[in-house]
mmCIF file of C-alpha atoms in Angstrom:
data_model
loop_
_atom_site.group_PDB
_atom_site.id
_atom_site.type_symbol
_atom_site.label_atom_id
_atom_site.label_comp_id
_atom_site.label_asym_id
_atom_site.label_seq_id
_atom_site.Cartn_x
_atom_site.Cartn_y
_atom_site.Cartn_z
ATOM 1 C CA GLU A 1 6.042 1.193 33.673
ATOM 2 C CA ILE A 2 6.011 1.932 29.957
ATOM 3 C CA ALA A 3 2.803 1.467 28.022
ATOM 4 C CA GLU A 4 2.837 -0.249 24.657
ATOM 5 C CA SER A 5 2.000 1.862 21.640
ATOM 6 C CA THR A 6 -1.344 1.198 20.068
ATOM 7 C CA GLY A 7 -2.720 1.773 16.633
ATOM 8 C CA VAL A 8 -0.775 2.039 13.419
ATOM 9 C CA VAL A 9 2.992 2.560 13.405
ATOM 10 C CA ALA A 10 5.240 3.156 10.379
ATOM 11 C CA ARG A 11 8.992 2.612 10.506
ATOM 12 C CA VAL A 12 11.596 3.179 7.786
ATOM 13 C CA VAL A 13 14.944 1.390 7.948
ATOM 14 C CA LYS A 14 17.824 2.053 5.565
ATOM 15 C CA THR A 15 19.248 -1.265 4.392
ATOM 16 C CA GLY A 16 21.855 -0.189 1.835
ATOM 17 C CA ALA A 17 25.229 1.488 2.292
ATOM 18 C CA ASP A 18 24.964 3.898 -0.660
ATOM 19 C CA THR A 19 24.593 7.382 0.859
ATOM 20 C CA GLU A 20 22.960 8.947 -2.200
ATOM 21 C CA ARG A 21 20.622 6.247 -3.424
ATOM 22 C CA GLY A 22 19.999 4.013 -0.406
ATOM 23 C CA ASP A 23 17.738 1.005 -0.195
ATOM 24 C CA TYR A 24 14.962 1.232 2.382
ATOM 25 C CA VAL A 25 12.229 -0.888 3.938
ATOM 26 C CA LEU A 26 9.010 0.739 5.123
ATOM 27 C CA THR A 27 7.084 -1.459 7.582
ATOM 28 C CA VAL A 28 3.601 -0.526 8.744
ATOM 29 C CA THR A 29 2.156 -2.425 11.710
ATOM 30 C CA ASN A 30 -1.473 -2.413 12.763
ATOM 31 C CA ASP A 31 -2.356 -3.644 16.254
ATOM 32 C CA GLN A 32 -6.032 -2.786 15.903
ATOM 33 C CA ALA A 33 -8.812 -5.361 15.577
ATOM 34 C CA ARG A 34 -9.794 -4.019 12.152
ATOM 35 C CA PRO A 35 -7.930 -3.399 8.879
ATOM 36 C CA VAL A 36 -6.642 0.125 8.252
ATOM 37 C CA ARG A 37 -5.669 2.005 5.105
ATOM 38 C CA PHE A 38 -2.129 3.423 5.017
ATOM 39 C CA GLU A 39 -0.781 5.873 2.444
ATOM 40 C CA ALA A 40 2.808 7.040 1.906
ATOM 41 C CA ASP A 41 3.620 10.014 -0.307
ATOM 42 C CA PHE A 42 7.294 10.173 -1.318
ATOM 43 C CA ALA A 43 9.412 13.226 -2.081
ATOM 44 C CA ASP A 44 9.834 14.111 -5.723
ATOM 45 C CA VAL A 45 12.677 11.657 -6.342
ATOM 46 C CA GLY A 46 12.927 8.454 -8.279
ATOM 47 C CA VAL A 47 11.490 5.451 -6.430
ATOM 48 C CA ILE A 48 11.955 1.876 -7.617
ATOM 49 C CA SER A 49 10.236 -1.059 -5.946
ATOM 50 C CA ASP A 50 9.142 -4.599 -6.741
ATOM 51 C CA SER A 51 5.763 -3.593 -5.282
ATOM 52 C CA ARG A 52 3.315 -1.465 -7.189
ATOM 53 C CA ILE A 53 3.968 2.243 -6.685
ATOM 54 C CA GLY A 54 1.438 4.678 -8.073
ATOM 55 C CA ARG A 55 1.623 8.408 -8.633
ATOM 56 C CA ARG A 56 -0.451 11.138 -7.074
ATOM 57 C CA ASN A 57 0.058 14.785 -7.939
ATOM 58 C CA GLY A 58 3.093 13.691 -9.958
ATOM 59 C CA ARG A 59 4.838 12.117 -6.953
ATOM 60 C CA PRO A 60 5.452 8.447 -6.068
ATOM 61 C CA PHE A 61 2.669 7.118 -3.838
ATOM 62 C CA TRP A 62 2.047 3.816 -2.007
ATOM 63 C CA SER A 63 -1.349 2.810 -0.659
ATOM 64 C CA VAL A 64 -2.071 -0.426 1.192
ATOM 65 C CA THR A 65 -4.695 -1.958 3.472
ATOM 66 C CA VAL A 66 -2.954 -3.359 6.539
ATOM 67 C CA PRO A 67 -4.910 -6.308 7.958
ATOM 68 C CA ALA A 68 -5.937 -6.383 11.620
ATOM 69 C CA ASN A 69 -3.040 -7.309 13.922
ATOM 70 C CA ARG A 70 -0.655 -7.653 10.976
ATOM 71 C CA SER A 71 1.896 -5.657 9.015
ATOM 72 C CA ALA A 72 2.658 -4.575 5.456
ATOM 73 C CA THR A 73 6.125 -3.972 4.036
ATOM 74 C CA LEU A 74 7.475 -1.982 1.106
ATOM 75 C CA GLY A 75 11.070 -2.327 -0.033
ATOM 76 C CA TYR A 76 12.254 0.516 -2.253
ATOM 77 C CA ARG A 77 15.245 2.473 -3.569
ATOM 78 C CA LEU A 78 15.459 6.261 -3.721
ATOM 79 C CA GLY A 79 17.365 8.514 -6.055
ATOM 80 C CA VAL A 80 16.985 6.433 -9.190
ATOM 81 C CA GLN A 81 15.160 8.013 -12.095
ATOM 82 C CA ARG A 82 13.235 5.668 -14.373
#
């Protein structure tokens, strides 16, 4: 028998065919009974997203509160300089 994972899980899926600049979706799921804070720090490459991306230490940064028993999603593109 395989146990289900518990807690907070992050998964990145590449959605575009471009090998250099691909489009990605980052989905964070939270199966806990309370909200959790999730932070993603990206490599020093260009990141474009319709969601708000901040910067920390000069690098693209995403921070979100994932509600209890819910998920949060970030769609983004790498390799594009603004």
